[in-house]
Amino acid sequence: DGKVMLLQKDFLHDIDWLVMKNILGLDKLKDFFFNSDLIGLVDWNNILHMSDIFEGILEEVLPEHTPNKEQIIFFDLADFSERSKEDICKAIELINKFNLHFKAILSLNEVEAVLLYNALYPEVETVDLKLLGQSIYEATSIDVIVIHTLTDSFAWDKNGTSETPSLYVQKPK
């Protein structure tokens, strides 16, 4: 139920689309996105310009990509409690666009799910976690929404909802 974060994130503030493109090169980025079975775009919260990176990928890499739902793109935004509702909604809008090219999966913990729900439905009271997840799924065009708690994980996709217990250890050693 806890973790130690060993991250010096100051340098992450310097990473943006131009830096990525200049260091890696557009051809290498295209190779990553065109030829990978699984792509992870994570830590959106700690990389201040991650939405710009998402836009750069969408505008400069993916126009030449042949849509392939066998390719999975996985998003974990990380604890975004410090971000504005506008920033959160913009990130979701961009993730929706990745869905046009890949099978998109968004993973959220329980707190993040509530934050996202409140950003998408600012005038609606937070509801039961299963209804909350269904509402998030219906408000986006993301292929799979996953919400994980300490004791369970839930997933929503076009086939419905799945639930499985986690590997929670009451008293870890």
Coordinates of N, CA and C in Angstrom, one line a residue:
D1 N 0.8 -1.2 0.0 CA 0.0 0.0 0.0 C 0.9 1.2 0.0
G2 N 2.1 1.1 -0.4 CA 3.0 2.3 -0.4 C 4.1 2.1 -1.3
K3 N 4.8 3.2 -1.6 CA 5.9 3.1 -2.4 C 6.9 4.2 -2.1
V4 N 8.1 4.0 -2.5 CA 9.1 5.0 -2.3 C 9.4 5.6 -3.7
M5 N 9.3 6.9 -3.9 CA 9.5 7.5 -5.2 C 10.9 8.1 -5.2
L6 N 11.8 7.6 -6.0 CA 13.1 8.1 -6.1 C 13.3 8.7 -7.5
L7 N 12.8 9.9 -7.6 CA 12.8 10.6 -8.8 C 13.2 12.1 -8.6
Q8 N 14.1 12.5 -9.4 CA 14.5 13.9 -9.5 C 13.8 14.4 -10.7
K9 N 12.7 15.1 -10.6 CA 11.9 15.4 -11.8 C 12.2 16.8 -12.4
D10 N 13.1 17.6 -11.8 CA 13.4 18.9 -12.4 C 13.9 18.8 -13.8
F11 N 14.7 17.8 -14.2 CA 15.2 17.7 -15.6 C 14.0 17.4 -16.5
L12 N 13.0 16.8 -16.0 CA 11.8 16.4 -16.8 C 11.1 17.6 -17.4
H13 N 11.2 18.7 -16.7 CA 10.6 20.0 -17.1 C 11.2 20.5 -18.4
D14 N 12.4 20.0 -18.8 CA 13.1 20.5 -20.0 C 12.7 19.7 -21.2
I15 N 12.1 18.6 -21.0 CA 11.7 17.7 -22.1 C 10.5 18.2 -22.8
D16 N 10.5 18.4 -24.1 CA 9.4 18.8 -24.9 C 9.5 18.1 -26.2
W17 N 8.5 18.3 -27.1 CA 8.5 17.6 -28.4 C 9.8 17.9 -29.2
L18 N 10.2 19.2 -29.3 CA 11.4 19.6 -30.0 C 12.6 18.9 -29.5
V19 N 12.8 18.8 -28.2 CA 13.9 18.1 -27.6 C 13.9 16.6 -28.0
M20 N 12.7 16.0 -27.8 CA 12.6 14.6 -28.2 C 13.0 14.3 -29.7
K21 N 12.4 15.2 -30.5 CA 12.6 15.0 -32.0 C 14.1 15.2 -32.3
N22 N 14.7 16.2 -31.7 CA 16.1 16.5 -32.0 C 17.1 15.4 -31.5
I23 N 16.8 14.9 -30.3 CA 17.6 13.8 -29.7 C 17.4 12.5 -30.4
L24 N 16.2 12.1 -30.6 CA 15.9 10.8 -31.2 C 15.8 10.8 -32.7
G25 N 15.4 11.9 -33.2 CA 15.2 12.0 -34.7 C 13.8 11.5 -35.1
L26 N 13.2 12.1 -36.0 CA 11.8 11.8 -36.5 C 11.8 10.3 -37.0
D27 N 12.8 9.9 -37.8 CA 12.8 8.6 -38.3 C 12.8 7.5 -37.2
K28 N 13.6 7.7 -36.2 CA 13.6 6.8 -35.1 C 12.3 6.7 -34.3
L29 N 11.7 7.9 -34.1 CA 10.4 7.9 -33.5 C 9.3 7.2 -34.3
K30 N 9.4 7.4 -35.6 CA 8.4 6.7 -36.5 C 8.6 5.2 -36.4
D31 N 9.9 4.8 -36.4 CA 10.2 3.4 -36.2 C 9.6 2.8 -34.9
F32 N 9.8 3.5 -33.8 CA 9.2 3.1 -32.6 C 7.7 2.9 -32.7
F33 N 7.0 3.9 -33.2 CA 5.5 3.8 -33.3 C 5.0 2.9 -34.4
F34 N 5.7 2.7 -35.4 CA 5.2 1.9 -36.5 C 5.5 0.4 -36.3
N35 N 6.5 0.1 -35.5 CA 7.0 -1.3 -35.4 C 6.9 -1.9 -34.0
S36 N 6.3 -1.2 -33.1 CA 6.2 -1.7 -31.7 C 4.9 -2.4 -31.5
D37 N 4.8 -3.5 -30.8 CA 3.6 -4.1 -30.4 C 2.9 -3.4 -29.2
L38 N 3.8 -2.9 -28.4 CA 3.3 -2.2 -27.1 C 4.1 -0.9 -27.0
I39 N 3.4 0.2 -26.8 CA 4.0 1.5 -26.6 C 3.4 2.0 -25.3
G40 N 4.3 2.5 -24.4 CA 3.8 3.1 -23.1 C 4.1 4.6 -23.1
L41 N 3.1 5.4 -22.9 CA 3.3 6.8 -22.7 C 2.9 7.1 -21.3
V42 N 3.8 7.3 -20.4 CA 3.5 7.4 -19.0 C 4.1 8.6 -18.4
D43 N 3.7 8.9 -17.2 CA 4.2 10.0 -16.3 C 3.8 11.4 -16.9
W44 N 2.7 11.5 -17.5 CA 2.2 12.7 -18.1 C 2.3 13.8 -17.0
N45 N 1.9 13.5 -15.8 CA 1.9 14.6 -14.8 C 3.3 15.2 -14.5
N46 N 4.3 14.4 -14.5 CA 5.6 14.9 -14.1 C 6.4 15.5 -15.3
I47 N 6.0 15.2 -16.5 CA 6.6 15.8 -17.7 C 5.7 16.9 -18.1
L48 N 6.1 18.1 -17.8 CA 5.2 19.3 -18.0 C 4.7 19.5 -19.4
H49 N 5.5 19.1 -20.3 CA 5.2 19.3 -21.8 C 4.7 18.0 -22.4
M50 N 4.2 17.1 -21.7 CA 3.8 15.8 -22.2 C 2.7 16.0 -23.2
S51 N 1.7 16.9 -22.9 CA 0.6 17.1 -23.9 C 1.2 17.6 -25.2
D52 N 2.2 18.4 -25.2 CA 2.9 18.9 -26.4 C 3.6 17.7 -27.1
I53 N 4.1 16.8 -26.4 CA 4.8 15.6 -26.9 C 3.7 14.8 -27.6
F54 N 2.6 14.6 -26.9 CA 1.4 13.9 -27.5 C 1.0 14.5 -28.9
E55 N 0.9 15.8 -28.9 CA 0.5 16.5 -30.1 C 1.6 16.4 -31.2
G56 N 2.8 16.4 -30.8 CA 3.9 16.2 -31.8 C 3.8 14.9 -32.4
I57 N 3.6 13.9 -31.6 CA 3.5 12.5 -32.2 C 2.3 12.4 -33.1
L58 N 1.2 12.9 -32.6 CA 0.0 12.9 -33.5 C 0.1 13.6 -34.8
E59 N 0.8 14.7 -34.8 CA 0.9 15.6 -36.0 C 2.1 15.2 -36.9
E60 N 3.2 14.7 -36.3 CA 4.4 14.5 -37.2 C 4.7 13.1 -37.4
V61 N 4.3 12.2 -36.5 CA 4.6 10.8 -36.6 C 3.5 10.0 -37.2
L62 N 2.3 10.1 -36.6 CA 1.2 9.2 -36.9 C 0.5 9.4 -38.2
P63 N 0.6 10.6 -38.9 CA -0.1 10.7 -40.2 C 0.3 9.6 -41.2
E64 N 1.5 9.1 -41.1 CA 2.0 8.1 -42.0 C 1.8 6.7 -41.4
H65 N 1.2 6.6 -40.3 CA 1.0 5.3 -39.6 C -0.3 4.6 -40.1
T66 N -0.2 3.4 -40.4 CA -1.4 2.6 -40.8 C -2.1 2.2 -39.5
P67 N -3.3 2.6 -39.3 CA -4.0 2.2 -38.1 C -4.0 0.7 -37.9
N68 N -3.7 0.3 -36.6 CA -3.5 -1.1 -36.3 C -4.0 -1.4 -34.9
K69 N -5.1 -2.0 -34.7 CA -5.6 -2.2 -33.4 C -4.9 -3.4 -32.7
E70 N -4.0 -4.1 -33.4 CA -3.2 -5.1 -32.8 C -2.1 -4.5 -32.0
Q71 N -1.7 -3.2 -32.3 CA -0.7 -2.5 -31.6 C -1.4 -1.9 -30.4
I72 N -0.8 -2.0 -29.2 CA -1.4 -1.4 -28.0 C -0.6 -0.2 -27.6
I73 N -1.3 0.9 -27.3 CA -0.7 2.1 -26.7 C -1.3 2.2 -25.3
F74 N -0.4 2.2 -24.3 CA -0.8 2.2 -22.9 C -0.4 3.6 -22.3
F75 N -1.4 4.2 -21.6 CA -1.2 5.5 -20.9 C -1.4 5.3 -19.4
D76 N -0.5 5.8 -18.7 CA -0.6 6.0 -17.3 C -0.2 7.4 -17.0
L77 N -1.2 8.2 -16.6 CA -0.9 9.7 -16.5 C -0.1 10.0 -15.2
A78 N -0.1 9.1 -14.2 CA 0.5 9.3 -12.9 C -0.3 10.3 -12.1
D79 N 0.0 10.4 -10.9 CA -0.8 11.2 -10.0 C -0.9 12.7 -10.5
F80 N -2.1 13.0 -11.0 CA -2.3 14.3 -11.6 C -3.2 15.2 -10.7
S81 N -3.1 15.0 -9.4 CA -3.9 15.8 -8.5 C -3.6 17.3 -8.5
E82 N -2.4 17.6 -9.0 CA -2.0 19.0 -9.0 C -2.4 19.7 -10.3
R83 N -2.9 19.0 -11.3 CA -3.2 19.5 -12.6 C -4.6 20.1 -12.7
S84 N -4.8 21.0 -13.5 CA -6.1 21.7 -13.6 C -7.1 20.7 -14.4
K85 N -8.4 20.9 -14.2 CA -9.3 20.1 -15.0 C -9.2 20.3 -16.5
E86 N -8.8 21.5 -16.9 CA -8.6 21.8 -18.3 C -7.4 21.0 -18.8
D87 N -6.3 20.9 -18.1 CA -5.1 20.1 -18.5 C -5.5 18.7 -18.6
I88 N -6.3 18.2 -17.6 CA -6.7 16.8 -17.6 C -7.6 16.5 -18.8
C89 N -8.5 17.3 -19.1 CA -9.4 17.1 -20.3 C -8.7 17.2 -21.6
K90 N -7.6 18.1 -21.7 CA -6.8 18.1 -22.9 C -6.1 16.8 -23.1
A91 N -5.5 16.3 -22.0 CA -4.8 15.0 -22.1 C -5.7 13.9 -22.6
I92 N -6.9 13.9 -22.1 CA -7.9 12.8 -22.5 C -8.3 13.0 -24.0
E93 N -8.4 14.3 -24.4 CA -8.8 14.6 -25.8 C -7.7 14.1 -26.7
L94 N -6.4 14.3 -26.3 CA -5.3 13.8 -27.1 C -5.2 12.3 -27.1
I95 N -5.5 11.6 -26.0 CA -5.4 10.2 -25.9 C -6.5 9.6 -26.8
N96 N -7.7 10.3 -26.9 CA -8.8 9.8 -27.8 C -8.3 9.8 -29.2
K97 N -7.4 10.7 -29.6 CA -6.9 10.7 -31.0 C -5.9 9.5 -31.2
F98 N -5.2 9.1 -30.2 CA -4.3 8.0 -30.4 C -5.1 6.7 -30.7
N99 N -6.3 6.7 -30.2 CA -7.2 5.6 -30.4 C -7.5 5.3 -31.8
L100 N -7.3 6.3 -32.7 CA -7.6 6.2 -34.1 C -6.5 5.3 -34.8
H101 N -5.3 5.2 -34.1 CA -4.2 4.5 -34.7 C -3.9 3.1 -34.0
F102 N -4.2 3.0 -32.7 CA -3.8 1.9 -31.9 C -5.0 1.4 -31.0
K103 N -4.8 0.3 -30.4 CA -5.7 0.0 -29.3 C -5.2 0.7 -28.1
A104 N -6.0 1.7 -27.6 CA -5.6 2.6 -26.5 C -6.1 2.1 -25.2
I105 N -5.2 2.0 -24.2 CA -5.6 1.6 -22.8 C -5.1 2.7 -21.9
L106 N -6.1 3.2 -21.0 CA -5.8 4.2 -20.0 C -5.9 3.5 -18.6
S107 N -4.8 3.5 -17.9 CA -4.8 3.0 -16.5 C -4.9 4.1 -15.5
L108 N -5.8 3.9 -14.5 CA -6.0 4.9 -13.4 C -6.0 4.2 -12.1
N109 N -5.5 4.8 -11.1 CA -5.8 4.3 -9.7 C -7.1 4.9 -9.3
E110 N -7.5 4.5 -8.1 CA -8.9 5.0 -7.7 C -8.9 6.5 -7.5
V111 N -7.9 7.1 -7.0 CA -7.9 8.6 -6.8 C -7.9 9.3 -8.2
E112 N -7.0 8.8 -9.1 CA -7.0 9.4 -10.4 C -8.3 9.2 -11.1
A113 N -9.0 8.1 -10.9 CA -10.3 7.9 -11.6 C -11.3 8.9 -11.1
V114 N -11.3 9.2 -9.8 CA -12.2 10.2 -9.3 C -11.8 11.6 -9.8
L115 N -10.5 11.9 -9.9 CA -10.1 13.2 -10.4 C -10.5 13.4 -11.9
L116 N -10.4 12.3 -12.7 CA -10.8 12.3 -14.1 C -12.3 12.5 -14.2
Y117 N -13.0 11.7 -13.4 CA -14.5 11.8 -13.5 C -14.9 13.3 -13.1
N118 N -14.3 13.9 -12.1 CA -14.7 15.2 -11.7 C -14.3 16.2 -12.8
A119 N -13.2 16.0 -13.6 CA -12.9 16.9 -14.7 C -13.9 16.7 -15.8
L120 N -14.3 15.5 -16.1 CA -15.2 15.2 -17.2 C -16.6 15.6 -16.9
Y121 N -17.0 15.4 -15.6 CA -18.4 15.7 -15.2 C -18.3 16.7 -14.0
P122 N -17.9 17.9 -14.2 CA -17.7 18.9 -13.1 C -19.0 19.2 -12.3
E123 N -20.1 19.0 -12.8 CA -21.4 19.4 -12.2 C -22.1 18.2 -11.5
V124 N -21.5 17.0 -11.7 CA -22.1 15.7 -11.2 C -21.4 15.2 -10.0
E125 N -22.1 14.8 -9.0 CA -21.5 14.2 -7.8 C -20.8 12.9 -8.1
T126 N -19.6 12.7 -7.5 CA -18.9 11.4 -7.7 C -19.8 10.2 -7.3
V127 N -19.7 9.2 -8.1 CA -20.6 8.0 -7.8 C -19.7 6.8 -7.5
D128 N -20.4 5.7 -7.3 CA -19.8 4.4 -7.1 C -18.7 4.1 -8.1
L129 N -17.6 3.5 -7.8 CA -16.5 3.3 -8.6 C -16.8 2.6 -9.9
K130 N -17.7 1.6 -9.9 CA -18.1 0.9 -11.2 C -18.8 1.9 -12.1
L131 N -19.7 2.7 -11.6 CA -20.5 3.6 -12.4 C -19.5 4.7 -12.9
L132 N -18.6 5.1 -12.0 CA -17.6 6.1 -12.4 C -16.8 5.6 -13.6
G133 N -16.3 4.4 -13.5 CA -15.5 3.8 -14.6 C -16.3 3.7 -15.9
Q134 N -17.6 3.3 -15.8 CA -18.4 3.2 -17.0 C -18.6 4.6 -17.6
S135 N -18.8 5.6 -16.7 CA -19.0 7.0 -17.2 C -17.8 7.5 -17.9
I136 N -16.6 7.2 -17.4 CA -15.4 7.6 -18.0 C -15.3 6.9 -19.4
Y137 N -15.5 5.6 -19.4 CA -15.4 4.9 -20.7 C -16.4 5.5 -21.7
E138 N -17.6 5.8 -21.3 CA -18.6 6.3 -22.2 C -18.2 7.8 -22.7
A139 N -17.5 8.5 -21.9 CA -17.2 9.9 -22.2 C -16.0 10.0 -23.1
T140 N -15.3 8.9 -23.3 CA -14.1 8.9 -24.1 C -14.2 8.0 -25.3
S141 N -13.3 8.0 -26.2 CA -13.3 7.0 -27.2 C -12.1 6.0 -27.1
I142 N -11.6 5.9 -25.8 CA -10.5 5.1 -25.5 C -11.0 3.6 -25.5
D143 N -10.2 2.7 -26.0 CA -10.6 1.3 -26.1 C -10.8 0.6 -24.8
V144 N -9.9 0.8 -23.9 CA -10.0 0.2 -22.6 C -9.7 1.2 -21.5
I145 N -10.5 1.2 -20.5 CA -10.3 2.0 -19.3 C -10.0 1.0 -18.1
V146 N -8.9 1.1 -17.4 CA -8.6 0.2 -16.3 C -8.5 1.1 -15.0
I147 N -9.2 0.6 -14.0 CA -9.1 1.3 -12.7 C -8.6 0.2 -11.7
H148 N -7.5 0.5 -11.0 CA -7.0 -0.5 -10.1 C -7.0 0.1 -8.7
T149 N -7.5 -0.7 -7.7 CA -7.5 -0.3 -6.3 C -6.6 -1.2 -5.6
L150 N -6.5 -1.1 -4.3 CA -5.7 -2.0 -3.5 C -6.1 -3.4 -3.6
T151 N -7.4 -3.6 -3.7 CA -7.9 -5.0 -3.7 C -8.5 -5.5 -5.0
D152 N -8.8 -4.7 -5.9 CA -9.4 -5.1 -7.1 C -9.0 -4.3 -8.3
S153 N -9.2 -4.8 -9.5 CA -9.0 -4.1 -10.8 C -10.2 -4.3 -11.6
F154 N -10.6 -3.2 -12.3 CA -11.8 -3.2 -13.2 C -11.3 -2.7 -14.5
A155 N -12.0 -3.2 -15.6 CA -11.7 -2.8 -16.9 C -13.0 -2.7 -17.7
W156 N -13.1 -1.6 -18.5 CA -14.2 -1.4 -19.4 C -13.8 -1.4 -20.8
D157 N -14.5 -2.1 -21.7 CA -14.2 -2.1 -23.1 C -15.5 -2.3 -23.9
K158 N -15.4 -2.5 -25.2 CA -16.7 -2.6 -26.0 C -17.5 -3.9 -25.6
N159 N -16.8 -4.8 -24.9 CA -17.5 -6.1 -24.5 C -18.1 -6.0 -23.2
G160 N -17.9 -4.9 -22.4 CA -18.5 -4.8 -21.1 C -17.5 -4.5 -20.1
T161 N -17.7 -5.0 -18.9 CA -16.9 -4.7 -17.7 C -16.3 -6.0 -17.2
S162 N -15.0 -6.0 -16.8 CA -14.4 -7.1 -16.1 C -13.9 -6.7 -14.8
E163 N -13.8 -7.6 -13.9 CA -13.4 -7.3 -12.5 C -12.5 -8.5 -12.0
T164 N -11.4 -8.2 -11.4 CA -10.6 -9.3 -10.9 C -9.9 -8.8 -9.6
P165 N -9.8 -9.7 -8.6 CA -9.1 -9.3 -7.4 C -7.6 -9.0 -7.6
S166 N -7.0 -8.1 -6.9 CA -5.6 -7.9 -7.0 C -4.8 -8.9 -6.2
L167 N -3.5 -8.8 -6.3 CA -2.6 -9.6 -5.5 C -2.2 -8.9 -4.2
Y168 N -3.2 -8.3 -3.6 CA -3.0 -7.5 -2.4 C -2.5 -8.4 -1.2
V169 N -1.4 -7.9 -0.6 CA -0.8 -8.6 0.5 C -1.1 -7.8 1.8
Q170 N -1.9 -8.3 2.7 CA -2.3 -7.6 3.9 C -1.1 -7.1 4.7
K171 N -0.2 -8.0 5.0 CA 1.0 -7.7 5.8 C 2.3 -8.1 5.1
P172 N 2.7 -7.2 4.1 CA 4.0 -7.6 3.4 C 5.2 -7.7 4.3
K173 N 6.1 -8.5 4.0 CA 7.3 -8.6 4.8 C 8.5 -8.0 4.0

